[in-house]
Amino acid sequence: MFRLKSLDHVVLRVTDVERCLEFYETVLGCTVEQARVDIGLYQLRAGDSIIDLADVAGPVGSEGGLAPGATGHNMDHFCVRVEPFDEDQLRRHFASHGVEAGPVLNNWGGDGRGPSLYIKDPEGNGIEVKGPPTIPYNPEVGYVP
């Protein structure tokens, strides 16, 4: 039997590749690991994971149907883990890029309950920015409200 270890990558279908590349590089600090321009796929390193941007006009992105828009998105949100979680520093950083950050919440995630806030990328995809847990996950206890 296998054991699920982690989320390896997420693929976002995008309409404006250049704008999204700039956002993920400058706002979140990702780096382009591979650009497959021939198929419209851009793979960005995000810590131990990958965020793929698939151009909806390219071979990979067009397989997903209609492009994301104001009333239909690729997903609700995905979460990136940051350290440290310094609310003032995060807000200043996001504001310097014209990105509005929501209120700090105390959310449950893969490593437990801790502070997080939400932002949106240029295509409207939600991104939860989560800090270290204040209540670490314990597999013997499970979810902690």
mmCIF file with all atom_site columns, C-alpha atoms in Angstrom:
data_model
loop_
_atom_site.group_PDB
_atom_site.id
_atom_site.type_symbol
_atom_site.label_atom_id
_atom_site.label_alt_id
_atom_site.label_comp_id
_atom_site.label_asym_id
_atom_site.label_entity_id
_atom_site.label_seq_id
_atom_site.pdbx_PDB_ins_code
_atom_site.Cartn_x
_atom_site.Cartn_y
_atom_site.Cartn_z
_atom_site.occupancy
_atom_site.B_iso_or_equiv
_atom_site.pdbx_formal_charge
_atom_site.auth_seq_id
_atom_site.auth_comp_id
_atom_site.auth_asym_id
_atom_site.auth_atom_id
_atom_site.pdbx_PDB_model_num
ATOM 1   C CA . MET A 1 1   ? 0.000   0.000  0.000   1.00 0.00 ? 1   MET A CA 1
ATOM 2   C CA . PHE A 1 2   ? 1.205   3.512  -0.691  1.00 0.00 ? 2   PHE A CA 1
ATOM 3   C CA . ARG A 1 3   ? 1.327   6.492  1.661   1.00 0.00 ? 3   ARG A CA 1
ATOM 4   C CA . LEU A 1 4   ? 0.481   9.938  0.359   1.00 0.00 ? 4   LEU A CA 1
ATOM 5   C CA . LYS A 1 5   ? 3.480   12.157 1.097   1.00 0.00 ? 5   LYS A CA 1
ATOM 6   C CA . SER A 1 6   ? 2.633   15.637 -0.176  1.00 0.00 ? 6   SER A CA 1
ATOM 7   C CA . LEU A 1 7   ? 1.052   17.737 -2.877  1.00 0.00 ? 7   LEU A CA 1
ATOM 8   C CA . ASP A 1 8   ? 3.561   17.783 -5.735  1.00 0.00 ? 8   ASP A CA 1
ATOM 9   C CA . HIS A 1 9   ? 2.187   20.453 -8.051  1.00 0.00 ? 9   HIS A CA 1
ATOM 10  C CA . VAL A 1 10  ? -0.865  22.421 -9.065  1.00 0.00 ? 10  VAL A CA 1
ATOM 11  C CA . VAL A 1 11  ? -1.749  23.481 -12.625 1.00 0.00 ? 11  VAL A CA 1
ATOM 12  C CA . LEU A 1 12  ? -3.493  26.808 -13.221 1.00 0.00 ? 12  LEU A CA 1
ATOM 13  C CA . ARG A 1 13  ? -4.962  27.602 -16.618 1.00 0.00 ? 13  ARG A CA 1
ATOM 14  C CA . VAL A 1 14  ? -4.284  31.281 -17.345 1.00 0.00 ? 14  VAL A CA 1
ATOM 15  C CA . THR A 1 15  ? -5.238  33.801 -20.016 1.00 0.00 ? 15  THR A CA 1
ATOM 16  C CA . ASP A 1 16  ? -2.320  36.217 -19.489 1.00 0.00 ? 16  ASP A CA 1
ATOM 17  C CA . VAL A 1 17  ? 0.885   34.235 -19.043 1.00 0.00 ? 17  VAL A CA 1
ATOM 18  C CA . GLU A 1 18  ? 3.245   37.214 -18.789 1.00 0.00 ? 18  GLU A CA 1
ATOM 19  C CA . ARG A 1 19  ? 1.164   38.938 -16.116 1.00 0.00 ? 19  ARG A CA 1
ATOM 20  C CA . CYS A 1 20  ? 0.882   35.714 -14.114 1.00 0.00 ? 20  CYS A CA 1
ATOM 21  C CA . LEU A 1 21  ? 4.606   34.936 -14.438 1.00 0.00 ? 21  LEU A CA 1
ATOM 22  C CA . GLU A 1 22  ? 5.406   38.402 -13.109 1.00 0.00 ? 22  GLU A CA 1
ATOM 23  C CA . PHE A 1 23  ? 2.971   37.930 -10.196 1.00 0.00 ? 23  PHE A CA 1
ATOM 24  C CA . TYR A 1 24  ? 4.247   34.508 -9.138  1.00 0.00 ? 24  TYR A CA 1
ATOM 25  C CA . GLU A 1 25  ? 7.886   35.578 -9.460  1.00 0.00 ? 25  GLU A CA 1
ATOM 26  C CA . THR A 1 26  ? 7.715   39.034 -7.840  1.00 0.00 ? 26  THR A CA 1
ATOM 27  C CA . VAL A 1 27  ? 4.859   38.636 -5.351  1.00 0.00 ? 27  VAL A CA 1
ATOM 28  C CA . LEU A 1 28  ? 5.353   35.031 -4.204  1.00 0.00 ? 28  LEU A CA 1
ATOM 29  C CA . GLY A 1 29  ? 9.058   34.599 -4.990  1.00 0.00 ? 29  GLY A CA 1
ATOM 30  C CA . CYS A 1 30  ? 8.708   31.623 -7.340  1.00 0.00 ? 30  CYS A CA 1
ATOM 31  C CA . THR A 1 31  ? 11.362  30.945 -9.959  1.00 0.00 ? 31  THR A CA 1
ATOM 32  C CA . VAL A 1 32  ? 10.815  29.622 -13.473 1.00 0.00 ? 32  VAL A CA 1
ATOM 33  C CA . GLU A 1 33  ? 12.162  26.093 -13.516 1.00 0.00 ? 33  GLU A CA 1
ATOM 34  C CA . GLN A 1 34  ? 11.114  25.220 -17.044 1.00 0.00 ? 34  GLN A CA 1
ATOM 35  C CA . ALA A 1 35  ? 9.355   27.106 -19.828 1.00 0.00 ? 35  ALA A CA 1
ATOM 36  C CA . ARG A 1 36  ? 7.757   24.826 -22.419 1.00 0.00 ? 36  ARG A CA 1
ATOM 37  C CA . VAL A 1 37  ? 6.697   27.611 -24.772 1.00 0.00 ? 37  VAL A CA 1
ATOM 38  C CA . ASP A 1 38  ? 5.900   25.047 -27.492 1.00 0.00 ? 38  ASP A CA 1
ATOM 39  C CA . ILE A 1 39  ? 3.028   23.659 -25.422 1.00 0.00 ? 39  ILE A CA 1
ATOM 40  C CA . GLY A 1 40  ? 2.237   26.807 -23.399 1.00 0.00 ? 40  GLY A CA 1
ATOM 41  C CA . LEU A 1 41  ? 3.378   25.404 -20.038 1.00 0.00 ? 41  LEU A CA 1
ATOM 42  C CA . TYR A 1 42  ? 5.488   27.317 -17.513 1.00 0.00 ? 42  TYR A CA 1
ATOM 43  C CA . GLN A 1 43  ? 6.703   25.448 -14.434 1.00 0.00 ? 43  GLN A CA 1
ATOM 44  C CA . LEU A 1 44  ? 7.522   27.558 -11.379 1.00 0.00 ? 44  LEU A CA 1
ATOM 45  C CA . ARG A 1 45  ? 9.426   26.350 -8.347  1.00 0.00 ? 45  ARG A CA 1
ATOM 46  C CA . ALA A 1 46  ? 7.537   27.032 -5.095  1.00 0.00 ? 46  ALA A CA 1
ATOM 47  C CA . GLY A 1 47  ? 9.660   25.568 -2.296  1.00 0.00 ? 47  GLY A CA 1
ATOM 48  C CA . ASP A 1 48  ? 9.389   21.782 -2.604  1.00 0.00 ? 48  ASP A CA 1
ATOM 49  C CA . SER A 1 49  ? 6.451   22.043 -5.015  1.00 0.00 ? 49  SER A CA 1
ATOM 50  C CA . ILE A 1 50  ? 5.679   23.290 -8.505  1.00 0.00 ? 50  ILE A CA 1
ATOM 51  C CA . ILE A 1 51  ? 3.040   25.738 -9.717  1.00 0.00 ? 51  ILE A CA 1
ATOM 52  C CA . ASP A 1 52  ? 2.343   25.181 -13.408 1.00 0.00 ? 52  ASP A CA 1
ATOM 53  C CA . LEU A 1 53  ? 0.867   27.979 -15.498 1.00 0.00 ? 53  LEU A CA 1
ATOM 54  C CA . ALA A 1 54  ? -0.849  26.616 -18.604 1.00 0.00 ? 54  ALA A CA 1
ATOM 55  C CA . ASP A 1 55  ? -1.714  29.160 -21.293 1.00 0.00 ? 55  ASP A CA 1
ATOM 56  C CA . VAL A 1 56  ? -5.374  28.583 -22.271 1.00 0.00 ? 56  VAL A CA 1
ATOM 57  C CA . ALA A 1 57  ? -4.379  29.370 -25.872 1.00 0.00 ? 57  ALA A CA 1
ATOM 58  C CA . GLY A 1 58  ? -1.767  26.584 -25.868 1.00 0.00 ? 58  GLY A CA 1
ATOM 59  C CA . PRO A 1 59  ? -2.069  22.812 -26.340 1.00 0.00 ? 59  PRO A CA 1
ATOM 60  C CA . VAL A 1 60  ? -2.073  21.973 -22.602 1.00 0.00 ? 60  VAL A CA 1
ATOM 61  C CA . GLY A 1 61  ? -4.304  24.815 -21.379 1.00 0.00 ? 61  GLY A CA 1
ATOM 62  C CA . SER A 1 62  ? -6.890  24.445 -24.130 1.00 0.00 ? 62  SER A CA 1
ATOM 63  C CA . GLU A 1 63  ? -7.664  20.886 -22.996 1.00 0.00 ? 63  GLU A CA 1
ATOM 64  C CA . GLY A 1 64  ? -9.470  22.249 -19.934 1.00 0.00 ? 64  GLY A CA 1
ATOM 65  C CA . GLY A 1 65  ? -12.382 23.884 -21.743 1.00 0.00 ? 65  GLY A CA 1
ATOM 66  C CA . LEU A 1 66  ? -13.402 27.500 -21.277 1.00 0.00 ? 66  LEU A CA 1
ATOM 67  C CA . ALA A 1 67  ? -10.878 29.995 -19.953 1.00 0.00 ? 67  ALA A CA 1
ATOM 68  C CA . PRO A 1 68  ? -11.209 31.135 -16.335 1.00 0.00 ? 68  PRO A CA 1
ATOM 69  C CA . GLY A 1 69  ? -13.121 34.378 -15.934 1.00 0.00 ? 69  GLY A CA 1
ATOM 70  C CA . ALA A 1 70  ? -14.906 36.662 -13.502 1.00 0.00 ? 70  ALA A CA 1
ATOM 71  C CA . THR A 1 71  ? -17.593 34.082 -12.706 1.00 0.00 ? 71  THR A CA 1
ATOM 72  C CA . GLY A 1 72  ? -15.670 30.845 -13.191 1.00 0.00 ? 72  GLY A CA 1
ATOM 73  C CA . HIS A 1 73  ? -12.245 30.052 -11.755 1.00 0.00 ? 73  HIS A CA 1
ATOM 74  C CA . ASN A 1 74  ? -9.848  27.131 -11.930 1.00 0.00 ? 74  ASN A CA 1
ATOM 75  C CA . MET A 1 75  ? -10.288 26.371 -8.221  1.00 0.00 ? 75  MET A CA 1
ATOM 76  C CA . ASP A 1 76  ? -11.357 28.015 -4.981  1.00 0.00 ? 76  ASP A CA 1
ATOM 77  C CA . HIS A 1 77  ? -7.806  28.497 -3.666  1.00 0.00 ? 77  HIS A CA 1
ATOM 78  C CA . PHE A 1 78  ? -4.511  26.819 -2.986  1.00 0.00 ? 78  PHE A CA 1
ATOM 79  C CA . CYS A 1 79  ? -2.253  27.423 -0.008  1.00 0.00 ? 79  CYS A CA 1
ATOM 80  C CA . VAL A 1 80  ? 1.428   28.291 0.202   1.00 0.00 ? 80  VAL A CA 1
ATOM 81  C CA . ARG A 1 81  ? 3.327   27.979 3.477   1.00 0.00 ? 81  ARG A CA 1
ATOM 82  C CA . VAL A 1 82  ? 5.626   30.845 4.496   1.00 0.00 ? 82  VAL A CA 1
ATOM 83  C CA . GLU A 1 83  ? 8.098   31.450 7.318   1.00 0.00 ? 83  GLU A CA 1
ATOM 84  C CA . PRO A 1 84  ? 8.062   33.696 9.154   1.00 0.00 ? 84  PRO A CA 1
ATOM 85  C CA . PHE A 1 85  ? 4.480   34.905 9.164   1.00 0.00 ? 85  PHE A CA 1
ATOM 86  C CA . ASP A 1 86  ? 5.019   38.594 9.873   1.00 0.00 ? 86  ASP A CA 1
ATOM 87  C CA . GLU A 1 87  ? 1.660   40.213 9.125   1.00 0.00 ? 87  GLU A CA 1
ATOM 88  C CA . ASP A 1 88  ? 3.022   43.754 8.751   1.00 0.00 ? 88  ASP A CA 1
ATOM 89  C CA . GLN A 1 89  ? 5.847   42.640 6.469   1.00 0.00 ? 89  GLN A CA 1
ATOM 90  C CA . LEU A 1 90  ? 3.497   40.528 4.337   1.00 0.00 ? 90  LEU A CA 1
ATOM 91  C CA . ARG A 1 91  ? 0.986   43.367 3.995   1.00 0.00 ? 91  ARG A CA 1
ATOM 92  C CA . ARG A 1 92  ? 3.707   45.849 3.007   1.00 0.00 ? 92  ARG A CA 1
ATOM 93  C CA . HIS A 1 93  ? 5.116   43.402 0.456   1.00 0.00 ? 93  HIS A CA 1
ATOM 94  C CA . PHE A 1 94  ? 1.741   42.651 -1.119  1.00 0.00 ? 94  PHE A CA 1
ATOM 95  C CA . ALA A 1 95  ? 0.706   46.334 -1.109  1.00 0.00 ? 95  ALA A CA 1
ATOM 96  C CA . SER A 1 96  ? 3.955   47.263 -2.878  1.00 0.00 ? 96  SER A CA 1
ATOM 97  C CA . HIS A 1 97  ? 2.775   45.025 -5.725  1.00 0.00 ? 97  HIS A CA 1
ATOM 98  C CA . GLY A 1 98  ? -0.802  46.335 -5.675  1.00 0.00 ? 98  GLY A CA 1
ATOM 99  C CA . VAL A 1 99  ? -2.108  43.107 -4.125  1.00 0.00 ? 99  VAL A CA 1
ATOM 100 C CA . GLU A 1 100 ? -4.858  43.378 -1.510  1.00 0.00 ? 100 GLU A CA 1
ATOM 101 C CA . ALA A 1 101 ? -4.569  41.004 1.439   1.00 0.00 ? 101 ALA A CA 1
ATOM 102 C CA . GLY A 1 102 ? -7.547  39.887 3.484   1.00 0.00 ? 102 GLY A CA 1
ATOM 103 C CA . PRO A 1 103 ? -7.736  39.656 7.277   1.00 0.00 ? 103 PRO A CA 1
ATOM 104 C CA . VAL A 1 104 ? -5.544  37.259 9.219   1.00 0.00 ? 104 VAL A CA 1
ATOM 105 C CA . LEU A 1 105 ? -7.432  34.099 10.100  1.00 0.00 ? 105 LEU A CA 1
ATOM 106 C CA . ASN A 1 106 ? -6.495  31.113 12.249  1.00 0.00 ? 106 ASN A CA 1
ATOM 107 C CA . ASN A 1 107 ? -6.919  28.255 9.771   1.00 0.00 ? 107 ASN A CA 1
ATOM 108 C CA . TRP A 1 108 ? -6.378  24.518 9.792   1.00 0.00 ? 108 TRP A CA 1
ATOM 109 C CA . GLY A 1 109 ? -3.901  23.147 7.264   1.00 0.00 ? 109 GLY A CA 1
ATOM 110 C CA . GLY A 1 110 ? -1.551  20.267 6.582   1.00 0.00 ? 110 GLY A CA 1
ATOM 111 C CA . ASP A 1 111 ? 0.766   21.015 9.489   1.00 0.00 ? 111 ASP A CA 1
ATOM 112 C CA . GLY A 1 112 ? -1.862  22.219 11.975  1.00 0.00 ? 112 GLY A CA 1
ATOM 113 C CA . ARG A 1 113 ? -3.718  25.401 12.900  1.00 0.00 ? 113 ARG A CA 1
ATOM 114 C CA . GLY A 1 114 ? -2.046  28.738 12.340  1.00 0.00 ? 114 GLY A CA 1
ATOM 115 C CA . PRO A 1 115 ? -2.251  32.258 10.937  1.00 0.00 ? 115 PRO A CA 1
ATOM 116 C CA . SER A 1 116 ? -3.115  32.814 7.296   1.00 0.00 ? 116 SER A CA 1
ATOM 117 C CA . LEU A 1 117 ? -4.428  35.450 4.949   1.00 0.00 ? 117 LEU A CA 1
ATOM 118 C CA . TYR A 1 118 ? -5.774  35.372 1.411   1.00 0.00 ? 118 TYR A CA 1
ATOM 119 C CA . ILE A 1 119 ? -4.709  37.167 -1.757  1.00 0.00 ? 119 ILE A CA 1
ATOM 120 C CA . LYS A 1 120 ? -5.681  36.759 -5.421  1.00 0.00 ? 120 LYS A CA 1
ATOM 121 C CA . ASP A 1 121 ? -3.476  36.311 -8.472  1.00 0.00 ? 121 ASP A CA 1
ATOM 122 C CA . PRO A 1 122 ? -4.082  38.409 -11.624 1.00 0.00 ? 122 PRO A CA 1
ATOM 123 C CA . GLU A 1 123 ? -6.595  35.831 -12.921 1.00 0.00 ? 123 GLU A CA 1
ATOM 124 C CA . GLY A 1 124 ? -8.635  35.852 -9.692  1.00 0.00 ? 124 GLY A CA 1
ATOM 125 C CA . ASN A 1 125 ? -7.360  32.547 -8.272  1.00 0.00 ? 125 ASN A CA 1
ATOM 126 C CA . GLY A 1 126 ? -7.351  32.564 -4.480  1.00 0.00 ? 126 GLY A CA 1
ATOM 127 C CA . ILE A 1 127 ? -4.064  31.995 -2.670  1.00 0.00 ? 127 ILE A CA 1
ATOM 128 C CA . GLU A 1 128 ? -3.926  31.324 1.057   1.00 0.00 ? 128 GLU A CA 1
ATOM 129 C CA . VAL A 1 129 ? -0.621  32.446 2.569   1.00 0.00 ? 129 VAL A CA 1
ATOM 130 C CA . LYS A 1 130 ? -0.155  30.388 5.742   1.00 0.00 ? 130 LYS A CA 1
ATOM 131 C CA . GLY A 1 131 ? 2.378   30.689 8.540   1.00 0.00 ? 131 GLY A CA 1
ATOM 132 C CA . PRO A 1 132 ? 3.780   28.162 11.022  1.00 0.00 ? 132 PRO A CA 1
ATOM 133 C CA . PRO A 1 133 ? 1.225   26.353 13.153  1.00 0.00 ? 133 PRO A CA 1
ATOM 134 C CA . THR A 1 134 ? 0.337   27.645 16.583  1.00 0.00 ? 134 THR A CA 1
ATOM 135 C CA . ILE A 1 135 ? -1.289  24.255 17.197  1.00 0.00 ? 135 ILE A CA 1
ATOM 136 C CA . PRO A 1 136 ? 0.814   21.630 15.371  1.00 0.00 ? 136 PRO A CA 1
ATOM 137 C CA . TYR A 1 137 ? -0.873  18.694 13.670  1.00 0.00 ? 137 TYR A CA 1
ATOM 138 C CA . ASN A 1 138 ? -0.766  15.506 15.732  1.00 0.00 ? 138 ASN A CA 1
ATOM 139 C CA . PRO A 1 139 ? -1.818  12.381 13.783  1.00 0.00 ? 139 PRO A CA 1
ATOM 140 C CA . GLU A 1 140 ? -2.969  10.730 17.022  1.00 0.00 ? 140 GLU A CA 1
ATOM 141 C CA . VAL A 1 141 ? -5.389  13.601 17.713  1.00 0.00 ? 141 VAL A CA 1
ATOM 142 C CA . GLY A 1 142 ? -6.341  14.718 14.187  1.00 0.00 ? 142 GLY A CA 1
ATOM 143 C CA . TYR A 1 143 ? -8.298  17.904 13.504  1.00 0.00 ? 143 TYR A CA 1
ATOM 144 C CA . VAL A 1 144 ? -8.297  20.530 16.267  1.00 0.00 ? 144 VAL A CA 1
ATOM 145 C CA . PRO A 1 145 ? -11.092 23.159 16.047  1.00 0.00 ? 145 PRO A CA 1
#
